[in-house]
Tab-separated table of C-alpha atoms in Angstrom:
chain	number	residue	atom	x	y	z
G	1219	UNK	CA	125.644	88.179	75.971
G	1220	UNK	CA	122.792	86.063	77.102
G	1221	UNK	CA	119.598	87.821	78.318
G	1222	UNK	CA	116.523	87.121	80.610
G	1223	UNK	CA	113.849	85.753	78.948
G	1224	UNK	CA	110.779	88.498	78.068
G	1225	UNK	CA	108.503	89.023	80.790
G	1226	UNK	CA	110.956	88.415	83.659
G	1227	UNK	CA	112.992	90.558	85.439
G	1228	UNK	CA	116.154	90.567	87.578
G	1229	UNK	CA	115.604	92.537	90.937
G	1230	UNK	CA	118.953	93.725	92.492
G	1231	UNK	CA	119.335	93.644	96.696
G	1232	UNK	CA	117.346	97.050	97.552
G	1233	UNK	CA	114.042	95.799	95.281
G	1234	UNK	CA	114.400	92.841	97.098
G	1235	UNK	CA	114.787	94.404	100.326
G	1236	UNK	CA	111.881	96.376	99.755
G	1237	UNK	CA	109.532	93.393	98.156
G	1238	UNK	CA	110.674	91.101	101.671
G	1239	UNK	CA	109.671	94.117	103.698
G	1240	UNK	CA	106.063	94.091	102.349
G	1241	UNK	CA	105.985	90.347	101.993
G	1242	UNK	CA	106.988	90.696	105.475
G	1243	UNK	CA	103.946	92.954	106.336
G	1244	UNK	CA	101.242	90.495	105.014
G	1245	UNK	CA	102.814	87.282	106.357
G	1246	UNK	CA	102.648	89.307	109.796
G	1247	UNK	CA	99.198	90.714	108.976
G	1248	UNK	CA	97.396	87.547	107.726
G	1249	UNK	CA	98.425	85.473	110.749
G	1250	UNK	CA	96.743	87.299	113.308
G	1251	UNK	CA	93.099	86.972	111.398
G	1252	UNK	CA	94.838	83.427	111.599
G	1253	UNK	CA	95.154	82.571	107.811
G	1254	UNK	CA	98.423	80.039	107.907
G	1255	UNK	CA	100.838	79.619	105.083
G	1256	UNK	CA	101.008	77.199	102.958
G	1257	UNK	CA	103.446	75.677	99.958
G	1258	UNK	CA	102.395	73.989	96.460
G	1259	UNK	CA	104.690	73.110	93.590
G	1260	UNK	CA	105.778	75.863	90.774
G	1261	UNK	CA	104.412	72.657	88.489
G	1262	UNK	CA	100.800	70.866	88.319
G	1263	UNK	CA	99.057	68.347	86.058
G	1264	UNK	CA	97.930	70.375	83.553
G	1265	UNK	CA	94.435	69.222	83.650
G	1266	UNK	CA	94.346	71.063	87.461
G	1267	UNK	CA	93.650	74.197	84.856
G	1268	UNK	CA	92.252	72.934	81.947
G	1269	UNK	CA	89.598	70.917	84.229
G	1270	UNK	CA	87.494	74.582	84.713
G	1271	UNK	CA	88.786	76.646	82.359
G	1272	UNK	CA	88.644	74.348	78.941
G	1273	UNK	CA	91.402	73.822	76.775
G	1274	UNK	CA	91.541	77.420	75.490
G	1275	UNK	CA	93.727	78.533	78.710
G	1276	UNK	CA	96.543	76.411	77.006
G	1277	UNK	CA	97.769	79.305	75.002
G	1278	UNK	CA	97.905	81.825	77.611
G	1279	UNK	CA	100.165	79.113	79.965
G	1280	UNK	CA	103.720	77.299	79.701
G	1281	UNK	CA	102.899	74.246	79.223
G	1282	UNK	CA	105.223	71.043	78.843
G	1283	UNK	CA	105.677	66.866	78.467
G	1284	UNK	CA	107.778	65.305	81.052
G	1285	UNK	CA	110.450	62.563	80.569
G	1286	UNK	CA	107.620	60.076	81.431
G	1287	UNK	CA	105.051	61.672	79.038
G	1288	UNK	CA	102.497	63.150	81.447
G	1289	UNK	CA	101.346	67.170	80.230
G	1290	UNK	CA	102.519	69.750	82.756
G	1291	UNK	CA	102.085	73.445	83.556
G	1292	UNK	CA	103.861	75.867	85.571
G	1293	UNK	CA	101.071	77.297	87.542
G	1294	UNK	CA	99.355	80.369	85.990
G	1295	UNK	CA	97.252	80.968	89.405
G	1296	UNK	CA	97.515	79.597	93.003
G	1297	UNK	CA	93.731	78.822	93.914
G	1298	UNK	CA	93.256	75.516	91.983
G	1299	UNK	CA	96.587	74.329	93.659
G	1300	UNK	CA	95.548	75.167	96.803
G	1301	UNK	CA	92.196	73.786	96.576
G	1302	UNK	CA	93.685	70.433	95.118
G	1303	UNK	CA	96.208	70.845	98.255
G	1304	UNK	CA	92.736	70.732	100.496
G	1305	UNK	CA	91.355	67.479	98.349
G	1306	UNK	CA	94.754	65.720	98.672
G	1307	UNK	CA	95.407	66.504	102.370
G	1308	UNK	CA	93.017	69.201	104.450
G	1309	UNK	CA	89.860	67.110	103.415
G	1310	UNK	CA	89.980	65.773	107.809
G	1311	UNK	CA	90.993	68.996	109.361
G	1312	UNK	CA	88.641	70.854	111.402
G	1313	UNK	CA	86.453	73.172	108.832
G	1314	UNK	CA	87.112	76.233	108.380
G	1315	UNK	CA	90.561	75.758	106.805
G	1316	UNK	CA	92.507	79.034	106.972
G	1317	UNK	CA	95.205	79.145	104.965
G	1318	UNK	CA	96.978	82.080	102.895
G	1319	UNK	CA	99.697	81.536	100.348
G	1320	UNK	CA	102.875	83.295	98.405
G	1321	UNK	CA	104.504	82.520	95.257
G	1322	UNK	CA	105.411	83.001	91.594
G	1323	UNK	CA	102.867	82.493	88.938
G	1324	UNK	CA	103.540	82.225	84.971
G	1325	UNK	CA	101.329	83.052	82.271
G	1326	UNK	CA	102.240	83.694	78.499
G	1327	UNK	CA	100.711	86.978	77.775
G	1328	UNK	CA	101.601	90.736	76.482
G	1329	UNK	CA	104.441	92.263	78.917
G	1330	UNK	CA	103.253	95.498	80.358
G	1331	UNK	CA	103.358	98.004	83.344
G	1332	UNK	CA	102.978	95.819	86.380
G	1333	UNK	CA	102.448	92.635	84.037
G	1334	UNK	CA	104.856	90.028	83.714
G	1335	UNK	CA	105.200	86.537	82.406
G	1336	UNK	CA	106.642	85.461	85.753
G	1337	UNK	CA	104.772	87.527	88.590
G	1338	UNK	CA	103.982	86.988	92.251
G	1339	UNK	CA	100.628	86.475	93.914
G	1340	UNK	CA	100.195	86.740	97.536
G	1341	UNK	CA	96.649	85.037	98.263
G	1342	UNK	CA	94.227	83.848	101.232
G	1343	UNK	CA	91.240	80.899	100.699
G	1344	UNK	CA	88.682	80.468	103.988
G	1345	UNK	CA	87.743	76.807	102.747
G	1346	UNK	CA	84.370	75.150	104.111
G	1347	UNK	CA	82.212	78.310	105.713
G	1348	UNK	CA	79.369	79.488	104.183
G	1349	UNK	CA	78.097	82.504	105.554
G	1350	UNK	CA	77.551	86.547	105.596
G	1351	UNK	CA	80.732	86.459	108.126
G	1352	UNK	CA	82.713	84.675	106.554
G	1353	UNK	CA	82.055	86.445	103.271
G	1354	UNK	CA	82.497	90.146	105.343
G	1355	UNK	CA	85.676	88.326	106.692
G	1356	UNK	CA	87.468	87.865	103.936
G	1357	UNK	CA	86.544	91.309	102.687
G	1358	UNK	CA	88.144	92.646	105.856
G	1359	UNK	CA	90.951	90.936	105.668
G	1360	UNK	CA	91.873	92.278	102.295
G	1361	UNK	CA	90.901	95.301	103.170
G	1362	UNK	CA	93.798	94.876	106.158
G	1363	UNK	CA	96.415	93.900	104.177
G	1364	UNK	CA	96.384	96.223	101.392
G	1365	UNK	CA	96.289	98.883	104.391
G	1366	UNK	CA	99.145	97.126	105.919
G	1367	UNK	CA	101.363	97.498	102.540
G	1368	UNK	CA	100.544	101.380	102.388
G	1369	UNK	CA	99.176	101.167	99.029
G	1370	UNK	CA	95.944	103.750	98.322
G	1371	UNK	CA	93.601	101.740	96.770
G	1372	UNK	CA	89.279	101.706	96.308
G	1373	UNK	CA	87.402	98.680	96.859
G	1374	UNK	CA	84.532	97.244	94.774
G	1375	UNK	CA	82.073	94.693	95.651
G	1376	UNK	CA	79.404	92.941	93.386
G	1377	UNK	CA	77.308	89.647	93.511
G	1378	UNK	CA	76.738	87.393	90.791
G	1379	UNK	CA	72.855	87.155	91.201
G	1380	UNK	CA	72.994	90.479	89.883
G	1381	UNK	CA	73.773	90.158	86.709
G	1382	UNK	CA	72.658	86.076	86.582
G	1383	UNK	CA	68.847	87.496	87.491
G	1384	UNK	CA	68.766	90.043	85.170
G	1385	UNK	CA	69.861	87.747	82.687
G	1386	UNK	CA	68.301	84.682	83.521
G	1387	UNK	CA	65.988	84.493	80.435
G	1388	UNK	CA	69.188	84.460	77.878
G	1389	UNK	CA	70.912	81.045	76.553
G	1390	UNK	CA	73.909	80.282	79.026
G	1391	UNK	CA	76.499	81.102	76.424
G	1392	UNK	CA	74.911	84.588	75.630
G	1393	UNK	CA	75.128	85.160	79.489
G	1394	UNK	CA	78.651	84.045	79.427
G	1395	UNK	CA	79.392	86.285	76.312
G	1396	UNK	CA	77.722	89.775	78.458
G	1397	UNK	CA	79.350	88.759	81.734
G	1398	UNK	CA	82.689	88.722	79.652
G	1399	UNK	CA	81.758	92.100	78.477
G	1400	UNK	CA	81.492	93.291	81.678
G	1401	UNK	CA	84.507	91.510	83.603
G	1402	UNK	CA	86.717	93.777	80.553
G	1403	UNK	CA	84.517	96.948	82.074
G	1404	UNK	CA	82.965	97.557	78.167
G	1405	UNK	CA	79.609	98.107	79.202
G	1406	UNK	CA	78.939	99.435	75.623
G	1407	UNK	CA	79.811	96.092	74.209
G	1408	UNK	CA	76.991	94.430	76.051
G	1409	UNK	CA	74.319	96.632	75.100
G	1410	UNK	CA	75.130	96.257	71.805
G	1411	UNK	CA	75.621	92.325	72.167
G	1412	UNK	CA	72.251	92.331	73.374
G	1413	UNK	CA	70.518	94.668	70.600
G	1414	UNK	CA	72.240	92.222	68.329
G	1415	UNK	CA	70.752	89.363	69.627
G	1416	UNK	CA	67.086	90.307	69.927
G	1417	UNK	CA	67.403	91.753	73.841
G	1418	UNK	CA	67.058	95.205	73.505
G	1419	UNK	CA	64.728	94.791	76.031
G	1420	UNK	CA	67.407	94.123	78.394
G	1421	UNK	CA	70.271	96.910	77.294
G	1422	UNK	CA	68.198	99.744	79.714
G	1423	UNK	CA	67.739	97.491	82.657
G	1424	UNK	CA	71.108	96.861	82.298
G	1425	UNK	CA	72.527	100.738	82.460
G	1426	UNK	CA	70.171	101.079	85.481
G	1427	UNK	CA	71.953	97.770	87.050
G	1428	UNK	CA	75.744	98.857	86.464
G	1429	UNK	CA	74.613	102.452	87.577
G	1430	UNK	CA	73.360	101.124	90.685
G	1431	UNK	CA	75.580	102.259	93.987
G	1432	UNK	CA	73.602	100.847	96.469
G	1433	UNK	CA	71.561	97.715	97.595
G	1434	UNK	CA	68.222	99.667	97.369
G	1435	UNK	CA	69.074	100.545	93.742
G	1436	UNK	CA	69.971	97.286	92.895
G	1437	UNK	CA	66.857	95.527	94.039
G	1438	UNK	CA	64.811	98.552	92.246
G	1439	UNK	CA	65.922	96.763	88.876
G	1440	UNK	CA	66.164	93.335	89.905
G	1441	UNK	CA	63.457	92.914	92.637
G	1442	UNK	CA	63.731	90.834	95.748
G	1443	UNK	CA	66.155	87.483	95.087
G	1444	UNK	CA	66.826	84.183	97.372
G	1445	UNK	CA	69.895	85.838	98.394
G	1446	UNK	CA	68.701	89.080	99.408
G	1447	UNK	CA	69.019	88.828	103.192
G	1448	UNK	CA	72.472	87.355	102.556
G	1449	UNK	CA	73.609	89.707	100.691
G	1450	UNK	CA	72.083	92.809	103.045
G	1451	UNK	CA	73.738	90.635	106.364
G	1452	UNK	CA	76.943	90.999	104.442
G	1453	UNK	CA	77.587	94.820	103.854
G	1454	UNK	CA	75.737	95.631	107.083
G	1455	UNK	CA	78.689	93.533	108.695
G	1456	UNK	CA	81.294	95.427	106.870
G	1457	UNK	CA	79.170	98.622	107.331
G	1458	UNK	CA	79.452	98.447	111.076
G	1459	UNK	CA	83.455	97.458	110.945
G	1460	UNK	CA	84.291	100.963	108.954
G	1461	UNK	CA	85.259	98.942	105.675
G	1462	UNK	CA	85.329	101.613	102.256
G	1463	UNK	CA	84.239	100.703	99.464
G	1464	UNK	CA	81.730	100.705	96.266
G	1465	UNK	CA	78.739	98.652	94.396
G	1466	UNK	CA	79.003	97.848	91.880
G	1467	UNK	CA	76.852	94.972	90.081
G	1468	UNK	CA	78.928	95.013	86.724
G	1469	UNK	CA	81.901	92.960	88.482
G	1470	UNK	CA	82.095	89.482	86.810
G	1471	UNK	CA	85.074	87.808	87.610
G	1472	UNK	CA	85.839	85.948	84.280
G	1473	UNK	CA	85.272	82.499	85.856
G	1474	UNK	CA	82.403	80.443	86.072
G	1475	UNK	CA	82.997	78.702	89.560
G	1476	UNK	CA	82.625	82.160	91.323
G	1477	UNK	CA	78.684	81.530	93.077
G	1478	UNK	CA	77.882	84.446	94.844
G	1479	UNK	CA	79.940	87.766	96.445
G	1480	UNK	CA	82.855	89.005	94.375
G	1481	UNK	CA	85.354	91.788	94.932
G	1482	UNK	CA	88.072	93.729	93.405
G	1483	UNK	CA	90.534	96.371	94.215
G	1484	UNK	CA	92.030	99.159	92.160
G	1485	UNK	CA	95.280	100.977	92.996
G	1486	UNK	CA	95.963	104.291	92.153
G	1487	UNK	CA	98.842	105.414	89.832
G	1488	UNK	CA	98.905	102.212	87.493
G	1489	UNK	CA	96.900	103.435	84.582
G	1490	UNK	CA	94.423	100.777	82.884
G	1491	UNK	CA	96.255	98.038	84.213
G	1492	UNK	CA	94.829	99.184	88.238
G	1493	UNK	CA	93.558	96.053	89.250
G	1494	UNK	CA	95.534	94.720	92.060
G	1495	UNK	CA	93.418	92.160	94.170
G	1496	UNK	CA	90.600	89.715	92.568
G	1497	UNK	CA	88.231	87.661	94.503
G	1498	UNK	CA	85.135	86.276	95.798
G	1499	UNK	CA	83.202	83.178	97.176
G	1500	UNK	CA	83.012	80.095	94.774
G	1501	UNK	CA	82.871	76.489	94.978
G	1502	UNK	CA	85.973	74.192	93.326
G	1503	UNK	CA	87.011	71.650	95.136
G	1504	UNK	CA	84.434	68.787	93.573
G	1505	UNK	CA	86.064	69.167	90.390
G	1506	UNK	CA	89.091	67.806	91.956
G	1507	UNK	CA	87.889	64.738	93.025
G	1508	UNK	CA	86.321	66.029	96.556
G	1509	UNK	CA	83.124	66.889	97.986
G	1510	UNK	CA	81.428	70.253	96.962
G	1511	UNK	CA	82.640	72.869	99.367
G	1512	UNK	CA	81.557	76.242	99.791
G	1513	UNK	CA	85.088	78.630	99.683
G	1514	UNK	CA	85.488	82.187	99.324
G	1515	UNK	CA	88.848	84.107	98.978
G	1516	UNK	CA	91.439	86.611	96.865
G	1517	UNK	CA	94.452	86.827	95.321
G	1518	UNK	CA	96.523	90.035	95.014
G	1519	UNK	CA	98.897	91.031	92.404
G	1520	UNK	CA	101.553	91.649	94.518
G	1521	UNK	CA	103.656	93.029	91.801
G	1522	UNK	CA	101.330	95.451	90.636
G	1523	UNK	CA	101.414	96.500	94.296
G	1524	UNK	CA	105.327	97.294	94.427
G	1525	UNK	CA	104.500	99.482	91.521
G	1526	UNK	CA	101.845	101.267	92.748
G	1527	UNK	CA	103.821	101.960	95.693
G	1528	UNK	CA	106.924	103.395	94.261
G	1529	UNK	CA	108.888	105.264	96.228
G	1530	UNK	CA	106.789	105.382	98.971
G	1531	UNK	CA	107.714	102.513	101.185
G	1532	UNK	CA	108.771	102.925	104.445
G	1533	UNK	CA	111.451	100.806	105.265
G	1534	UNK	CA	112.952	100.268	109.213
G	1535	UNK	CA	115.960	102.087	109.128
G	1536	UNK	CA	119.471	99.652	109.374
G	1537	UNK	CA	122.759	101.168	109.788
G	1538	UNK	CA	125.087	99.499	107.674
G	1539	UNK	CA	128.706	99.140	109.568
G	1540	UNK	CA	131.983	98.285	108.619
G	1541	UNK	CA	134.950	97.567	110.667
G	1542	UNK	CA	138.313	99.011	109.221
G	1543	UNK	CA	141.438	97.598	111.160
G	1544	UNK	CA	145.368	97.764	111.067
G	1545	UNK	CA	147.212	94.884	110.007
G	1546	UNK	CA	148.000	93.479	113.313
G	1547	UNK	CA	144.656	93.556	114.090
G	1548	UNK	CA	143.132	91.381	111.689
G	1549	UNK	CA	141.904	88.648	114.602
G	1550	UNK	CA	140.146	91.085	116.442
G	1551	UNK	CA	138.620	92.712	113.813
G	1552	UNK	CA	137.325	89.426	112.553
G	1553	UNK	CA	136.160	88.743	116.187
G	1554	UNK	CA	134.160	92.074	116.786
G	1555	UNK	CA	132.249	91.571	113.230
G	1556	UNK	CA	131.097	88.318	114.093
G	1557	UNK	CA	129.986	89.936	117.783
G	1558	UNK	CA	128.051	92.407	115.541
G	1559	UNK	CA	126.345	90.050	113.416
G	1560	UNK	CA	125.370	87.968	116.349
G	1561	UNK	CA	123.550	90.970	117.862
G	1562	UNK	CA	121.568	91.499	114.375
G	1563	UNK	CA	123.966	94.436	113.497
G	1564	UNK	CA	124.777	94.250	109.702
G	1565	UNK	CA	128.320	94.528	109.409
G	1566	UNK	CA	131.146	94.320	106.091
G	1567	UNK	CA	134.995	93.726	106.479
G	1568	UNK	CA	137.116	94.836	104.266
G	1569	UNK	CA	138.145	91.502	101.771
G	1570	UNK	CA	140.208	93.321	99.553
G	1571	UNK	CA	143.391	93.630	100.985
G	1572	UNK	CA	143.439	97.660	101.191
G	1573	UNK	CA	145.246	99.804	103.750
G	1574	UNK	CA	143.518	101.658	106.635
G	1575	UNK	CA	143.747	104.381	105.067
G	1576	UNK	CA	142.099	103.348	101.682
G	1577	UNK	CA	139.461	100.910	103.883
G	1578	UNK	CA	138.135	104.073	105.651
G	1579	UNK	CA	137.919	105.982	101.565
G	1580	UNK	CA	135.715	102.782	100.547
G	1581	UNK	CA	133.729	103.293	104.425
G	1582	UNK	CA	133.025	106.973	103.575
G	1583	UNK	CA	130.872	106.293	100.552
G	1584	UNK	CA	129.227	102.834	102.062
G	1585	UNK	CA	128.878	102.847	105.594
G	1586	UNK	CA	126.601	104.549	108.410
G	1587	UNK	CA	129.063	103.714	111.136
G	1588	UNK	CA	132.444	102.760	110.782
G	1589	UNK	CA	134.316	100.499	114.160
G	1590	UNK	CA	137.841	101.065	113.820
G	1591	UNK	CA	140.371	98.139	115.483
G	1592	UNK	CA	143.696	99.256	115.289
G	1593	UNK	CA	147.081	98.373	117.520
G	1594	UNK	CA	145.505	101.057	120.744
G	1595	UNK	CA	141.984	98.945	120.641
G	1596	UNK	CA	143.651	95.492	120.311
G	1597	UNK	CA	145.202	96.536	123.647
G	1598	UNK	CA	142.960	97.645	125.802
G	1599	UNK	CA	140.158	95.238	124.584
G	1600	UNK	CA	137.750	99.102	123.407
G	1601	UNK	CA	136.164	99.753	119.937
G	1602	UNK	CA	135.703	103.522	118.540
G	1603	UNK	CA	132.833	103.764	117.194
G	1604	UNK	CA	132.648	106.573	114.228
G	1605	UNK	CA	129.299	108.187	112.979
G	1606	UNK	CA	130.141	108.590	109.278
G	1607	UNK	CA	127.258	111.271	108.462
G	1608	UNK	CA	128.216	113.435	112.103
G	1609	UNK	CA	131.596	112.435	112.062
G	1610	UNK	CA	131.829	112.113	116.252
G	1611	UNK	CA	133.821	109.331	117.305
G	1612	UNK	CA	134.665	107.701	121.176
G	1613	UNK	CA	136.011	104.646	122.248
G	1614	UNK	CA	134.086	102.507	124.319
G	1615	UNK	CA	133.509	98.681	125.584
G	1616	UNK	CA	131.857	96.932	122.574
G	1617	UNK	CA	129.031	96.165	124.753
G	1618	UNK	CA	128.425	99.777	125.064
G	1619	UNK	CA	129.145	99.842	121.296
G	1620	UNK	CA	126.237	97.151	120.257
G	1621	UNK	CA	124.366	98.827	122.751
G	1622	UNK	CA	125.100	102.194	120.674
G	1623	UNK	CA	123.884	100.297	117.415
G	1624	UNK	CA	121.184	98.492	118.300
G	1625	UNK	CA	119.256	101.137	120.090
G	1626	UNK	CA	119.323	103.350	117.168
């Protein structure tokens, strides 16, 4: 018996039902901020990755040669395609671009809890404004949609001059090494990494930095920066909107391109692995062959959501109906299914040849509703209508019977 590959999974009709319901949700949500969807292939050049990230990604990706000898790679991430999408076609439209994004993402790492090889990322990228709004913005909007999908969740917000000022003194790759430290949340590492290295100096300032939970805290250790006023125009935006969340100074994001705010989002329920939306303002697009534009945005693990939701997703209720006829009334069983379908109603015939009798058996385990069509209802042109969980019936005009239905 062949099996799915590791780190994929087969998701029967009621996961899907549920994962289109909540796809559903932040479609709906994200176009009234009026982020618009957008479509790039499963496959890139690999070098779309490799470009920022070095050669060292290649391990963590699936990577292959085509029939014409050019290095591929299903994509492990959807911001680099989307940003390439803006080089190769938004570069004229009329800045800024909103667009937001869904799709399936592969990376070749460790299977876990809400971590698969093949996973889903449902993302949005304001491309070309560069502002305290349209950093807030994007906040808010993330802020939105995780609301939207039910999921409890805490916010935490950062900005890399942070860490970059405290550190500003130290070689670029011993920043590098601390921020990576940090983005793994093993603040003990870098105090040690910096005793190691000579910077002891720097391991207290440090504690007071990632201890710091608000602004005035954080300029205590690091003084007054360039991008103070910025930074203070930002959260007093998100302040006066309502918008939760924390400081916290330690965030790193992992990747150099990030350039100023950064954000993540924990769920509850998921253990270590409670991360469930990544972003932040950064600058790509020149590495792709266009000019240097100011972006900011997120992605969110949208399978890490369905897990942190569970159970508790509220789906719109949809009574599931099935006609049951007599033989001679085949034709206008037939007919009044395809009457109920065309109203939005969803309806099953039987297909497997059984008697009335044994059709309304399989009904009485399936169905919400059952119409029954037999020789008296062929007649007189009527449908009774049968509520399989009261167990009242009548017999009524199927107008009055879709009417019944789709009322509900």
């Amino acid at each position: 018996m062949l099996s799915r590959p590791r780190g994929t999974r087969d998701m029967l009709p009621e996961e899907m039902e549920q994962r289109r319901e909540i796809e559903a949700r932040l479609r709906a949500k994200a176009r009234t901020w009026g982020y618009r969807e957008i479509s790039t292939p499963t496959f890139e050049e690999l070098e779309l990755f490799t470009i920022r990230s070095g050669e060292g990604i290649i391990d963590e990706m699936y990577v292959f040669e085509d029939k014409g000898g050019r290095s591929l790679a299903l994509r492990p991430e959807l911001t680099a395609p989307v940003l390439r999408t803006f080089v190769n076609e938004g570069r004229s439209l009329t800045k800024p671009i909103k667009w937001n994004y869904f799709g399936d993402c592969y990376r070749y790492e460790r299977p876990q809890k809400g971590r698969y090889r093949q996973f889903w990322q449902f993302g949005i990228e304001l491309i070309g404004a560069d502002s305290a709004m349209a950093d807030a913005e994007v906040m808010m909007v993330a802020d939105d949609l995780l609301r939207t999908t039910g999921v409890t969740f805490v916010m935490k917000i950062g900005h890399l001059s942070f860490m970059r000022t405290l550190l500003r003194d130290l070689p670029a790759a011993d920043q590098k090494k601390v921020r990576a430290f940090l983005d793994k949340r093993d603040t003990e590492a870098a105090s040690v990494f910096l005793t190691e290295i000579g910077r002891n100096d720097l391991a207290h300032p440090l504690q007071q930095l990632i201890s710091a939970r608000t602004l005035d805290e954080v300029f205590a250790v690091i003084g007054e920066i360039p991008e103070a006023d910025r930074i203070r125009e930002t959260f007093g935006i998100l302040d006066s909107q309502g918008i939760q969340y924390e400081i916290n100074p330690a965030i790193a994001r992992g990747l150099d391109y990030y350039t100023g705010i950064v954000f993540e989002c924990f769920a509850e329920g998921l253990g270590a692995e409670n991360q469930i939306l990544g972003g932040g303002a950064y600058r790509l697009a020149h590495l792709f062959g266009g000019e240097d534009t100011p972006s900011v945005g997120f992605a969110m693990g949208f399978d890490r959501v369905m897990v942190a939701l569970g159970e508790n997703i509220w789906m719109p209720f949809q009574p599931h109906v099935i006609v049951i006829f007599t033989p001679n009334a085949r034709d206008r069983a037939l007919e009044v299914a395809r009457e109920l379908r065309g109203s939005g109603i969803l309806c099953s015939i039987d297909l497997m040849g059984r008697g009335f009798s044994a059709q309304m058996k399989n009904a009485g385990k399936n169905a919400d509703y059952v119409i029954i069509i037999g020789d008296d209802e062929v007649k007189t042109g009527l449908a009774t209508l049968k509520n399989m969980k009261g167990g009242d019936q009548q017999t009524l005009p199927l107008t009055d019977v879709i009417s019944s239905l789709t009322t509900h």
